[in-house]
Backbone atoms as SQL, in Angstrom:
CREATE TABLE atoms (id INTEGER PRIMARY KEY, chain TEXT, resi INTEGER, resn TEXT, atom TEXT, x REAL, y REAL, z REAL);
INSERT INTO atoms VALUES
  (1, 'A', 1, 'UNK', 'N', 108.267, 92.835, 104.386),
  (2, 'A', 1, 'UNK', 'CA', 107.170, 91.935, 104.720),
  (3, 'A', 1, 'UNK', 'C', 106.051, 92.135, 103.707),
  (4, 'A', 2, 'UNK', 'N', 105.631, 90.856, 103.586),
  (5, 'A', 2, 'UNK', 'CA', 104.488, 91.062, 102.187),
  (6, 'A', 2, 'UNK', 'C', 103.310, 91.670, 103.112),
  (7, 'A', 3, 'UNK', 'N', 101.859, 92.355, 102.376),
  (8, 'A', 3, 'UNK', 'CA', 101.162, 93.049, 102.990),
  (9, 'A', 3, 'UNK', 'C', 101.116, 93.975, 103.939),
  (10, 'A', 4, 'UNK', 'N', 102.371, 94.861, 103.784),
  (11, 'A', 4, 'UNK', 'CA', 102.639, 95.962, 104.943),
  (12, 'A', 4, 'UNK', 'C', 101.344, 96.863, 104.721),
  (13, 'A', 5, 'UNK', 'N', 100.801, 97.364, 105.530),
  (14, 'A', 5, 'UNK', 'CA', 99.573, 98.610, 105.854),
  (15, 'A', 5, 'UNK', 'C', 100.605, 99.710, 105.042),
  (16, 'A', 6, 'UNK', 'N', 100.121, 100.016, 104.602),
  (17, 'A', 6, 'UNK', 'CA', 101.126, 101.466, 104.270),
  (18, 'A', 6, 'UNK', 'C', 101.403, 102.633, 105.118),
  (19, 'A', 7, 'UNK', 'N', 102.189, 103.578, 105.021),
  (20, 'A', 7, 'UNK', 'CA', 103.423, 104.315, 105.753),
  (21, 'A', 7, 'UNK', 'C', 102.239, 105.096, 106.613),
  (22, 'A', 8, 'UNK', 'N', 100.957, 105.216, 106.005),
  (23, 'A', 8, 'UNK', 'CA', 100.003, 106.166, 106.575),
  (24, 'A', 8, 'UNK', 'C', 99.006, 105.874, 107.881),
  (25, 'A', 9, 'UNK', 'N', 99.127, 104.495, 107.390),
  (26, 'A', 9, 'UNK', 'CA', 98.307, 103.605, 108.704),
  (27, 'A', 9, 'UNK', 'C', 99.243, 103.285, 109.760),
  (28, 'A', 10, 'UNK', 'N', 100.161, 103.225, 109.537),
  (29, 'A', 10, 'UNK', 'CA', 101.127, 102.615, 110.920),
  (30, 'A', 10, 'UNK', 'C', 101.168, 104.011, 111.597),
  (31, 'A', 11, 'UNK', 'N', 101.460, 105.377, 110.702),
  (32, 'A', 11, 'UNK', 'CA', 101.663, 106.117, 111.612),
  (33, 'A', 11, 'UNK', 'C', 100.649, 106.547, 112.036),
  (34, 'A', 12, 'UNK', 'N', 99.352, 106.415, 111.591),
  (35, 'A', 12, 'UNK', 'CA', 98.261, 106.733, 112.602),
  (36, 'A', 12, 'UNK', 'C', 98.009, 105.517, 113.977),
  (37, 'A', 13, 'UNK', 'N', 98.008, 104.351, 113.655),
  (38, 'A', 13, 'UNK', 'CA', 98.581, 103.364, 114.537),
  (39, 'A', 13, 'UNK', 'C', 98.880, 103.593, 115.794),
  (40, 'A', 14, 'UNK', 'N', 100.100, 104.027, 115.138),
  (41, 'A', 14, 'UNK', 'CA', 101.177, 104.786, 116.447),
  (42, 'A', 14, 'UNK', 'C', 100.980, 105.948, 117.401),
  (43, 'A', 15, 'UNK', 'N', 100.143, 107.175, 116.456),
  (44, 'A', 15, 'UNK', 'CA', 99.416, 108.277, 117.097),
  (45, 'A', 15, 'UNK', 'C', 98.455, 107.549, 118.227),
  (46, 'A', 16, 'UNK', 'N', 97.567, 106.811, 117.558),
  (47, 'A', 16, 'UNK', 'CA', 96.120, 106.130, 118.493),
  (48, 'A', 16, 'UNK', 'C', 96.795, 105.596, 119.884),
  (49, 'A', 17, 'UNK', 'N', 97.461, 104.650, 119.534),
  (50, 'A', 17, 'UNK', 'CA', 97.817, 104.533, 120.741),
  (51, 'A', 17, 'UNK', 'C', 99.092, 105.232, 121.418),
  (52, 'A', 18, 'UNK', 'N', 99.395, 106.185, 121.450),
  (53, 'A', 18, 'UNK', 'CA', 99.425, 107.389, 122.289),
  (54, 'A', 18, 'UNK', 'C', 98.335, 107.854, 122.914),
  (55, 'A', 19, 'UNK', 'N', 97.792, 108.739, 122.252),
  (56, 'A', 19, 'UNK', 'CA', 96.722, 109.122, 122.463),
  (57, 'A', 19, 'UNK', 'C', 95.740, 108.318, 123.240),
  (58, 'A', 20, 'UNK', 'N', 95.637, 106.870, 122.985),
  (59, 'A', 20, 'UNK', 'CA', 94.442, 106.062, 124.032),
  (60, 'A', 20, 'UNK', 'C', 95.084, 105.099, 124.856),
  (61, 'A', 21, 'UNK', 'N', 96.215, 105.023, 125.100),
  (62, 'A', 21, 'UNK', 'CA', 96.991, 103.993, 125.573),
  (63, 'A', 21, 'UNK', 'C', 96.236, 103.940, 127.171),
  (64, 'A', 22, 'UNK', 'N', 96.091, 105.418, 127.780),
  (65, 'A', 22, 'UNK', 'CA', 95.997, 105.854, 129.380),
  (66, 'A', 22, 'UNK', 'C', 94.446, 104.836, 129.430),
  (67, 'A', 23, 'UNK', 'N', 93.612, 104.660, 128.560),
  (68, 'A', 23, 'UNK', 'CA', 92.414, 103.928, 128.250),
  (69, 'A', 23, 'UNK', 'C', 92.674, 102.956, 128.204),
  (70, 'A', 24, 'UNK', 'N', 93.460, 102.329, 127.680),
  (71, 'A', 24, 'UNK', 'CA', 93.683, 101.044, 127.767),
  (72, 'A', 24, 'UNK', 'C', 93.800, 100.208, 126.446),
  (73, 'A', 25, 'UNK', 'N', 94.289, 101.094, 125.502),
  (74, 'A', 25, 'UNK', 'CA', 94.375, 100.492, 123.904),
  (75, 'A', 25, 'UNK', 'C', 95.407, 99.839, 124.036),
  (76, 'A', 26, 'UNK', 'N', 95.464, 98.940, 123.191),
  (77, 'A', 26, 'UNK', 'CA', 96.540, 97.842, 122.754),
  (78, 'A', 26, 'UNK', 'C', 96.446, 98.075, 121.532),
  (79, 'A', 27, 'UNK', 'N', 97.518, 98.387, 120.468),
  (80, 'A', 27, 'UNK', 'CA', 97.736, 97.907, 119.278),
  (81, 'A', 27, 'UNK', 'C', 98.266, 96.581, 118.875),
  (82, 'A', 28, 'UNK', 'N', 97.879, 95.914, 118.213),
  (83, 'A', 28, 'UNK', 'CA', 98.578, 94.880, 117.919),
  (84, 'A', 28, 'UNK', 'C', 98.301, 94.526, 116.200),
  (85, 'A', 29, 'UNK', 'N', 100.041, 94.658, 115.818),
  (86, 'A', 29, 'UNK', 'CA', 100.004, 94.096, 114.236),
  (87, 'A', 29, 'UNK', 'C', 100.447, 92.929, 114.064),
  (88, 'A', 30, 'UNK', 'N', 99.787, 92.442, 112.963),
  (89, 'A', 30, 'UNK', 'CA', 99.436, 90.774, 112.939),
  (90, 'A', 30, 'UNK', 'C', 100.321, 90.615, 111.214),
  (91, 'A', 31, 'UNK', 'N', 101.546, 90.291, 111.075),
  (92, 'A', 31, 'UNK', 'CA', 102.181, 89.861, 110.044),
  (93, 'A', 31, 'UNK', 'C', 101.128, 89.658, 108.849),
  (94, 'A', 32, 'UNK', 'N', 100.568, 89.927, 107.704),
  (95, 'A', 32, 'UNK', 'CA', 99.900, 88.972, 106.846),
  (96, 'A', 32, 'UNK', 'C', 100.894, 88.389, 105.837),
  (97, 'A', 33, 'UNK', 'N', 102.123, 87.978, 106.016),
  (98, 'A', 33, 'UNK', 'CA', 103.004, 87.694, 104.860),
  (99, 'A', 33, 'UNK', 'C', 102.402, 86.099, 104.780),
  (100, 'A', 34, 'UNK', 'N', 102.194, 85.492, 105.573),
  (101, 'A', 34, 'UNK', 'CA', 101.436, 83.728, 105.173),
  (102, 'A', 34, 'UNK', 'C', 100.163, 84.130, 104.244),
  (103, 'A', 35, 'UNK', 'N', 99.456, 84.927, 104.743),
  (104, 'A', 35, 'UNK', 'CA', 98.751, 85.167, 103.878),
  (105, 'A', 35, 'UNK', 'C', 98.231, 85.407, 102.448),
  (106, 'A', 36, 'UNK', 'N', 99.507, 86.450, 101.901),
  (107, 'A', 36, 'UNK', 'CA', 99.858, 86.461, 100.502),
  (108, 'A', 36, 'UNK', 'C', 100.806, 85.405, 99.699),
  (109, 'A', 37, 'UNK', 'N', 101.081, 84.149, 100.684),
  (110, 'A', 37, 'UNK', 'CA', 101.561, 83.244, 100.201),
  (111, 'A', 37, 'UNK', 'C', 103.138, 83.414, 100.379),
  (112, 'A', 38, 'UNK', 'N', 103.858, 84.347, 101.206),
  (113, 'A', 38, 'UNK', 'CA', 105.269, 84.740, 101.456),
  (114, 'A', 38, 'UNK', 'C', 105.589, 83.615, 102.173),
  (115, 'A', 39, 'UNK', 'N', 104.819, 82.888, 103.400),
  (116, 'A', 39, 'UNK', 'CA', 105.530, 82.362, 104.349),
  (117, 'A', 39, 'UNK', 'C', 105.606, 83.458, 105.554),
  (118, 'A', 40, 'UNK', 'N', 105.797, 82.273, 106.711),
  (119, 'A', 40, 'UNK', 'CA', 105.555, 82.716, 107.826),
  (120, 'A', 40, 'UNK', 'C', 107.042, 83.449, 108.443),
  (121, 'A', 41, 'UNK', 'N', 107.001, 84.905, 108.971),
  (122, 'A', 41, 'UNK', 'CA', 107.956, 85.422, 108.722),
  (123, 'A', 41, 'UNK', 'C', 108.744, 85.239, 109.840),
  (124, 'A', 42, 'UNK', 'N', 110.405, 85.318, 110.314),
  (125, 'A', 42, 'UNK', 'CA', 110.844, 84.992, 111.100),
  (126, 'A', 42, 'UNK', 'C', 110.994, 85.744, 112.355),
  (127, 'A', 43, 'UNK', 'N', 111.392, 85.415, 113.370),
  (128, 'A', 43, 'UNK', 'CA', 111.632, 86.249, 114.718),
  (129, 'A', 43, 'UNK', 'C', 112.297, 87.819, 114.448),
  (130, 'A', 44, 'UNK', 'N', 113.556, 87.478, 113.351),
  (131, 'A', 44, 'UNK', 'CA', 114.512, 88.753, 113.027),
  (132, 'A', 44, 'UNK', 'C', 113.194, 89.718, 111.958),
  (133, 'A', 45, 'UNK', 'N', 112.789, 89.121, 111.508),
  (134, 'A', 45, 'UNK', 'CA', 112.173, 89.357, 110.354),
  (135, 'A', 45, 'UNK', 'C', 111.235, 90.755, 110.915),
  (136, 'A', 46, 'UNK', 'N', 110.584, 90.255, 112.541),
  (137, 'A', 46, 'UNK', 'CA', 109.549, 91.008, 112.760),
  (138, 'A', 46, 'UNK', 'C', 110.126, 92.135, 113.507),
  (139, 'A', 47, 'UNK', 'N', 111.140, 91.353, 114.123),
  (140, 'A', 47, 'UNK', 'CA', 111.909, 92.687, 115.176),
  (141, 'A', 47, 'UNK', 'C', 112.534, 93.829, 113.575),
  (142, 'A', 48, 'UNK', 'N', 112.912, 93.367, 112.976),
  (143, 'A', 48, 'UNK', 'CA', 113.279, 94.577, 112.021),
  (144, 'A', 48, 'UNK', 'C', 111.836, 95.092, 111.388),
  (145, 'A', 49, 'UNK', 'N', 110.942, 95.019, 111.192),
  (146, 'A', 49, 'UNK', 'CA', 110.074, 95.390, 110.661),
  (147, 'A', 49, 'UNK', 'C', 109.610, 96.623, 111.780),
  (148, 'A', 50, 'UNK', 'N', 109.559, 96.009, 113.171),
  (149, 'A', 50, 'UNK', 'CA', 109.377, 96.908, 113.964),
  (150, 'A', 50, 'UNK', 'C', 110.490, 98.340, 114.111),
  (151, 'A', 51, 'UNK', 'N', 111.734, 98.037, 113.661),
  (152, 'A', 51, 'UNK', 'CA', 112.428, 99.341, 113.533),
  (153, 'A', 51, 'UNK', 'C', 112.173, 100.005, 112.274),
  (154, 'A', 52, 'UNK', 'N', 111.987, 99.074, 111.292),
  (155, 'A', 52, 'UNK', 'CA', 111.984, 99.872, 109.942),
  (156, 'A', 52, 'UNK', 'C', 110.779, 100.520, 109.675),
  (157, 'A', 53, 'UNK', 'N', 109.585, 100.816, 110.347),
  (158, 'A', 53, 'UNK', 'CA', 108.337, 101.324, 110.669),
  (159, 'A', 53, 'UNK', 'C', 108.911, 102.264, 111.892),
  (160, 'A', 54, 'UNK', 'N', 109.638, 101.851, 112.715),
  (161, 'A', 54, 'UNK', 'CA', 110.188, 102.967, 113.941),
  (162, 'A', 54, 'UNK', 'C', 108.598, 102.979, 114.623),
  (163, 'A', 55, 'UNK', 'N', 108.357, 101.562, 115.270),
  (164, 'A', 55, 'UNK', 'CA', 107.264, 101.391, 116.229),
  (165, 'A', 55, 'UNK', 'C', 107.381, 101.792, 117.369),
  (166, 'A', 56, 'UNK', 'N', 106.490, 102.185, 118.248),
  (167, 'A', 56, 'UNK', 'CA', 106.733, 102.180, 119.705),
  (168, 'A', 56, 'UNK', 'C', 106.678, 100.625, 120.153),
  (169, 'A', 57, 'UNK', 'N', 107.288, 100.326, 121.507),
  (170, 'A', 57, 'UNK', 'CA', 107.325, 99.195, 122.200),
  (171, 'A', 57, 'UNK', 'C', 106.381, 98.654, 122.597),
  (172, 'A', 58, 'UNK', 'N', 105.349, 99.294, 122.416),
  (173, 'A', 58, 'UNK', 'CA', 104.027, 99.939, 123.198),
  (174, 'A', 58, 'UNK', 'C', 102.800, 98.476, 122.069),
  (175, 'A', 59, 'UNK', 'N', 103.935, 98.868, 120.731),
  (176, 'A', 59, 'UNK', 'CA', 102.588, 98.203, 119.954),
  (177, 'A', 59, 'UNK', 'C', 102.924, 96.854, 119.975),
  (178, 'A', 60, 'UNK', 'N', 102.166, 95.965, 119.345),
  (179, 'A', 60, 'UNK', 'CA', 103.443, 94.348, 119.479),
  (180, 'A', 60, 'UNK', 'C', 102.909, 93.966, 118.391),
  (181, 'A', 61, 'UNK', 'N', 103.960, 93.510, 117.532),
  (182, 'A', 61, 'UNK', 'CA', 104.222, 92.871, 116.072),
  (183, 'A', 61, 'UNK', 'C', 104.405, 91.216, 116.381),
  (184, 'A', 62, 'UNK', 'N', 102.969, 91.013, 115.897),
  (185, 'A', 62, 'UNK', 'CA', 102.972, 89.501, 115.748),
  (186, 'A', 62, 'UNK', 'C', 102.717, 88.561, 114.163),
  (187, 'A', 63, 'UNK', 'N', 103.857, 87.333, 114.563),
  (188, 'A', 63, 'UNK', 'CA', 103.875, 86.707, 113.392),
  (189, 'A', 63, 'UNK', 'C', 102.276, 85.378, 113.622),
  (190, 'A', 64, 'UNK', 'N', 102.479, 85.724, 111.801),
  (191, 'A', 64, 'UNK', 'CA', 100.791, 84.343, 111.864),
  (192, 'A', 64, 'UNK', 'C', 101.139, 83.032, 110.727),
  (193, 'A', 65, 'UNK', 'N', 101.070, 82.119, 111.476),
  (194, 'A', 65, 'UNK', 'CA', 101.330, 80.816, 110.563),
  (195, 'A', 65, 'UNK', 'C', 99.557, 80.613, 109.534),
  (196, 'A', 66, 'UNK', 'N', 98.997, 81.743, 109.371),
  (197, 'A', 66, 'UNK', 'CA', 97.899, 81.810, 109.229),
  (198, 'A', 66, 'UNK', 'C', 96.656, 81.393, 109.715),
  (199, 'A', 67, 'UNK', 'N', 96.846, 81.159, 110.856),
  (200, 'A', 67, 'UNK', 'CA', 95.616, 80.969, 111.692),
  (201, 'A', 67, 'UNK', 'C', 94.931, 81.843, 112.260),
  (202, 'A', 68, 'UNK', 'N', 95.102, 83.188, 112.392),
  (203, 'A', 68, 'UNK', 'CA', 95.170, 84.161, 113.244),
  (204, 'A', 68, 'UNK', 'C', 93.689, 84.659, 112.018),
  (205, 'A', 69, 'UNK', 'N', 94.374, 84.614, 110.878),
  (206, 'A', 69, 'UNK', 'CA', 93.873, 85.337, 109.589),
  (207, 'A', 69, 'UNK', 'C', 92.875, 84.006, 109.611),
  (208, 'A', 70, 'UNK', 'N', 92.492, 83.124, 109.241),
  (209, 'A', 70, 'UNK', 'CA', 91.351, 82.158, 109.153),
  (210, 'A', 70, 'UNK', 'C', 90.759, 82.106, 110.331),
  (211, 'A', 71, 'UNK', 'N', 91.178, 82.187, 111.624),
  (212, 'A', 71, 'UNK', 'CA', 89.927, 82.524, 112.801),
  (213, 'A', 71, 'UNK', 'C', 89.018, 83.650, 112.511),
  (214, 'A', 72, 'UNK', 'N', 89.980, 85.151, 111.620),
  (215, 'A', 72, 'UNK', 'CA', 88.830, 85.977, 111.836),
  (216, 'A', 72, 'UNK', 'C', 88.452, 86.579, 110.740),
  (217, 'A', 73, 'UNK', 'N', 88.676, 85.363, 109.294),
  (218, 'A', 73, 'UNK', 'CA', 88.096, 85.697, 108.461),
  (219, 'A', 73, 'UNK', 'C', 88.733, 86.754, 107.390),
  (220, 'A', 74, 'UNK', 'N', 90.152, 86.877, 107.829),
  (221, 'A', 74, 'UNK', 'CA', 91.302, 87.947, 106.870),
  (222, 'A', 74, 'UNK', 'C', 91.683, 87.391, 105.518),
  (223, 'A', 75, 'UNK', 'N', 91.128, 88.104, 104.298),
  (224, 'A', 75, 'UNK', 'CA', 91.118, 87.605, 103.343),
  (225, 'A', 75, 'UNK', 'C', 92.496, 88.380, 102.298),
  (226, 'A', 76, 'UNK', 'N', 92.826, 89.594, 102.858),
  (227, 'A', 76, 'UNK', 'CA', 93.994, 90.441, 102.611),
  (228, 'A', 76, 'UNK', 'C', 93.890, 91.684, 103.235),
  (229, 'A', 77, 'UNK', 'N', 94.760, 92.068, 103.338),
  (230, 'A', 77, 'UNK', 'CA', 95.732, 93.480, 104.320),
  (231, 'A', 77, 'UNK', 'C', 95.295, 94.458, 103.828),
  (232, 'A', 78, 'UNK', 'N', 95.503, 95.531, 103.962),
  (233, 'A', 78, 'UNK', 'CA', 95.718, 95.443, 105.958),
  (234, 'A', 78, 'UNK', 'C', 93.656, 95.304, 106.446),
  (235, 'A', 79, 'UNK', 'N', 93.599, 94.548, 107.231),
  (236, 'A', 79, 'UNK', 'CA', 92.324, 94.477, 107.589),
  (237, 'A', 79, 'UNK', 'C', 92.629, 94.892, 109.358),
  (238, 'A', 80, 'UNK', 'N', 92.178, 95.583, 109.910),
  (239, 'A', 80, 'UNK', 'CA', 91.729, 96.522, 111.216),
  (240, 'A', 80, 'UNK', 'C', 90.899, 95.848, 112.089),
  (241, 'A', 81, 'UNK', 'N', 91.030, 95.482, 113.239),
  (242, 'A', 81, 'UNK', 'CA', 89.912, 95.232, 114.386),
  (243, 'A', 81, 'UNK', 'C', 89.736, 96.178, 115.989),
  (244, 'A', 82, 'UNK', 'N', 88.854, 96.127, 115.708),
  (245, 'A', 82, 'UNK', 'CA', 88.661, 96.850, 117.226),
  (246, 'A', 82, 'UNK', 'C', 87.911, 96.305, 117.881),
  (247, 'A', 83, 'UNK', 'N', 88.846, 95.521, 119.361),
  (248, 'A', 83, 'UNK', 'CA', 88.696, 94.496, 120.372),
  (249, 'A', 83, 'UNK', 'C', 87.733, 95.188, 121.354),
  (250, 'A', 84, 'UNK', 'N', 87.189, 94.470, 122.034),
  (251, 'A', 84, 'UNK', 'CA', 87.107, 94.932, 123.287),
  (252, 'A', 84, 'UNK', 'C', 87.502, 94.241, 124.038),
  (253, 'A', 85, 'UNK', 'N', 87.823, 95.012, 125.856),
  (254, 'A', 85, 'UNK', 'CA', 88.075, 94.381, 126.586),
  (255, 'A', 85, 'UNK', 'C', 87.985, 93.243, 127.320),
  (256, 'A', 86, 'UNK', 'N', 86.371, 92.993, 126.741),
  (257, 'A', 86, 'UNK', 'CA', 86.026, 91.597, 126.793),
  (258, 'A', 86, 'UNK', 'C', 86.462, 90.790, 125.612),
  (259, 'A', 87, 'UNK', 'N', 87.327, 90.910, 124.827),
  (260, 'A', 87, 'UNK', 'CA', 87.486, 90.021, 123.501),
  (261, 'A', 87, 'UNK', 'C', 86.820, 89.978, 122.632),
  (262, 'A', 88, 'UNK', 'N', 85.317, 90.903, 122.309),
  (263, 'A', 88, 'UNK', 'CA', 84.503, 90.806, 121.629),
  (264, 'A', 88, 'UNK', 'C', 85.278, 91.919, 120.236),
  (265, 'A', 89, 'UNK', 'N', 85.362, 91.325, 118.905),
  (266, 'A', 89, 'UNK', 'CA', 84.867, 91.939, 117.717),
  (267, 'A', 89, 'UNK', 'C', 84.183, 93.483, 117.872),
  (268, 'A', 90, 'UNK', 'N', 84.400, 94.577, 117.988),
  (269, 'A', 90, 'UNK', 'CA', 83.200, 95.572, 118.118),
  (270, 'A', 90, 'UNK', 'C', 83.164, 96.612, 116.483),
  (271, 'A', 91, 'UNK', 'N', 84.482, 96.553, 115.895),
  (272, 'A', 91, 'UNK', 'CA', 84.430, 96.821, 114.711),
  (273, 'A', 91, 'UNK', 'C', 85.621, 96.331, 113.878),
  (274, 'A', 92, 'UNK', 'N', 85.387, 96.023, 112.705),
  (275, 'A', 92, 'UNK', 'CA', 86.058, 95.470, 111.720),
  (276, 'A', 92, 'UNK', 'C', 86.388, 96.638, 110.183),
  (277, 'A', 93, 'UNK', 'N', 87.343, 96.969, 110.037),
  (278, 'A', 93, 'UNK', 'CA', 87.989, 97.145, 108.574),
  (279, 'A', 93, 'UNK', 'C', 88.623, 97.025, 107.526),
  (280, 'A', 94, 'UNK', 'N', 88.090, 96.312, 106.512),
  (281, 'A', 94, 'UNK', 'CA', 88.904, 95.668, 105.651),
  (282, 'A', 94, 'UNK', 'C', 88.611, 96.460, 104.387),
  (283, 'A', 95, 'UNK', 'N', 90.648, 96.946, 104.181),
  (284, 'A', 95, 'UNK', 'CA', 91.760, 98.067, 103.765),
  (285, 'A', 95, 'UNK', 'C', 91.416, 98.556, 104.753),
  (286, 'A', 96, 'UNK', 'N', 92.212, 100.027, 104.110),
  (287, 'A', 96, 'UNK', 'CA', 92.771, 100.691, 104.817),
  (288, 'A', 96, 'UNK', 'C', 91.782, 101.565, 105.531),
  (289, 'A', 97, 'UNK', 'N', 92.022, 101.868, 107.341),
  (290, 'A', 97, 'UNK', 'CA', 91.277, 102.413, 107.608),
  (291, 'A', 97, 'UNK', 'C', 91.275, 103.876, 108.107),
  (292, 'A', 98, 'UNK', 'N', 90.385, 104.553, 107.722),
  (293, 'A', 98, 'UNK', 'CA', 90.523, 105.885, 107.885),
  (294, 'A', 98, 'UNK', 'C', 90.949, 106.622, 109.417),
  (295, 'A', 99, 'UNK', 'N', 91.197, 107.273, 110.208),
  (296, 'A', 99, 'UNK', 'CA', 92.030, 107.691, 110.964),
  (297, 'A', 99, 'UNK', 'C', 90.798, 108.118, 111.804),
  (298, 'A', 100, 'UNK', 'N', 90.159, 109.095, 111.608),
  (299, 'A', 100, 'UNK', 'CA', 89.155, 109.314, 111.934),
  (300, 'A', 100, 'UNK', 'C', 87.574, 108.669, 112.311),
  (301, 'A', 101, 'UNK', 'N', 87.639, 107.592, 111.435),
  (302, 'A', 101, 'UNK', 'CA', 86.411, 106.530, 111.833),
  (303, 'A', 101, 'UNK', 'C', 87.458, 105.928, 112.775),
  (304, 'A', 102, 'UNK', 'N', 88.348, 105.567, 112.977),
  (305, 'A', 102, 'UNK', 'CA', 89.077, 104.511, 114.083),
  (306, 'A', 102, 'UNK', 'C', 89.112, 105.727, 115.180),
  (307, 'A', 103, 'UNK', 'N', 89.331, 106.705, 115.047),
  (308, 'A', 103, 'UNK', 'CA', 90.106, 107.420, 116.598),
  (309, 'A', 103, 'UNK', 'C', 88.379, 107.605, 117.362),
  (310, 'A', 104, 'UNK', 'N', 87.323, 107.396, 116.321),
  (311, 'A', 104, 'UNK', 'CA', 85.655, 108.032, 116.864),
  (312, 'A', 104, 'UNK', 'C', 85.113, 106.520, 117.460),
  (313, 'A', 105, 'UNK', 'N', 85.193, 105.453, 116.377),
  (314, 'A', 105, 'UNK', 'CA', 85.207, 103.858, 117.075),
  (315, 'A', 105, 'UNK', 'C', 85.918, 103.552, 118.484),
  (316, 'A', 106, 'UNK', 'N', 86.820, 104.138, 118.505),
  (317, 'A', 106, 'UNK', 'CA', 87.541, 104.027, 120.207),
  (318, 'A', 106, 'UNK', 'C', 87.213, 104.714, 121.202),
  (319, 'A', 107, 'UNK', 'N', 87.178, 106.007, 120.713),
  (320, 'A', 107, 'UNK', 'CA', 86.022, 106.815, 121.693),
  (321, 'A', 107, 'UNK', 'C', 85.239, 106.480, 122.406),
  (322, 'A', 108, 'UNK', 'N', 84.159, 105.700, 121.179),
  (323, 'A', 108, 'UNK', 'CA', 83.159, 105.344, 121.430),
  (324, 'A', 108, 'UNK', 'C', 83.487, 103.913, 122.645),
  (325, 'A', 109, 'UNK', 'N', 84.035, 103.270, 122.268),
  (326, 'A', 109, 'UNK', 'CA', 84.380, 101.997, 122.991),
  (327, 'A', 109, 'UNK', 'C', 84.889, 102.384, 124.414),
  (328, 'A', 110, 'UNK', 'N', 85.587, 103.362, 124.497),
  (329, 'A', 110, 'UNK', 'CA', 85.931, 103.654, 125.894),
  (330, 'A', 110, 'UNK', 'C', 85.155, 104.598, 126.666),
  (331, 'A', 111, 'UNK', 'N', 83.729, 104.995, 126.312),
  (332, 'A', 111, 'UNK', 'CA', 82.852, 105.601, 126.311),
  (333, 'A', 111, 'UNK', 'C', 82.917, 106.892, 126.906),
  (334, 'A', 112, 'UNK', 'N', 83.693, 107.538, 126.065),
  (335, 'A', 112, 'UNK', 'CA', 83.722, 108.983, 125.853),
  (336, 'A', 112, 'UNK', 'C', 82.931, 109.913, 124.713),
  (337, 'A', 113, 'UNK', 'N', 83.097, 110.765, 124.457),
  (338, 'A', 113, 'UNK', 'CA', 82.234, 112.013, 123.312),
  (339, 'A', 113, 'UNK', 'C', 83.775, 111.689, 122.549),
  (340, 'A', 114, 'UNK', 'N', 82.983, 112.060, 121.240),
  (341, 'A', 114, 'UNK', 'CA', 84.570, 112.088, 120.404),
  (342, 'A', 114, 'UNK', 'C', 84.751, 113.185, 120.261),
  (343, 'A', 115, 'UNK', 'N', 84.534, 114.201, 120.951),
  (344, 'A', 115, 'UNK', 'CA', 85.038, 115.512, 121.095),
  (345, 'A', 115, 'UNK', 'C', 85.710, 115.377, 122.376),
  (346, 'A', 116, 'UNK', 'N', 86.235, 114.232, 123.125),
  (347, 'A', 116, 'UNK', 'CA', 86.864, 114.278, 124.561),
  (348, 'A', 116, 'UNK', 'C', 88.369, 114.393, 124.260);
């Protein structure tokens, strides 16, 4: 898939939500292959992507006919959001994002100490 996050972000990804799932995290990865001009990738396309990363079930791999990326302004990959439960935007990262500003941003969002 064009614009994969690299090997380092998925597996922190995958850690986070472990770790915050009981909170109520959702991961969700958003294809950018329309984005880099690949085309919109297929059903098989994503289910293998999800083994060849060796995702949990937990996260959900979604394809974008690029709309997803022009609602919120994704100009290239991997760009990061952190939702809230109300749907609100509460932080944005565009590249790659550090492990540590994301695991302290969620913290914060589920309003704990990031020493919890």
């Amino acid at each position: 898939m064009q614009g994969d996050p690299s090997r380092a972000e998925i597996v922190f990804l995958s850690s986070m939500q472990r770790q915050h799932e009981r909170f109520g995290l959702r991961i969700i990865v958003v294809d950018a292959a329309e984005l880099t001009g690949a085309g919109t990738p297929s059903h098989d396309d994503l289910v293998n992507y999800t083994y060849d990363w060796n995702l949990d079930s937990a996260i959900a791999v979604l394809g974008d006919d690029g709309t997803v990326a022009r609602r919120f302004g994704v100009e290239h990959a991997p760009t990061t959001f952190l939702v809230g439960s109300d749907g609100v935007v509460r932080k944005r990262w565009d590249g790659f994002t550090p492990a540590a500003q994301l695991d302290f941003a969620i913290r914060v969002l589920e309003g704990r100490s990031p020493t919890d």
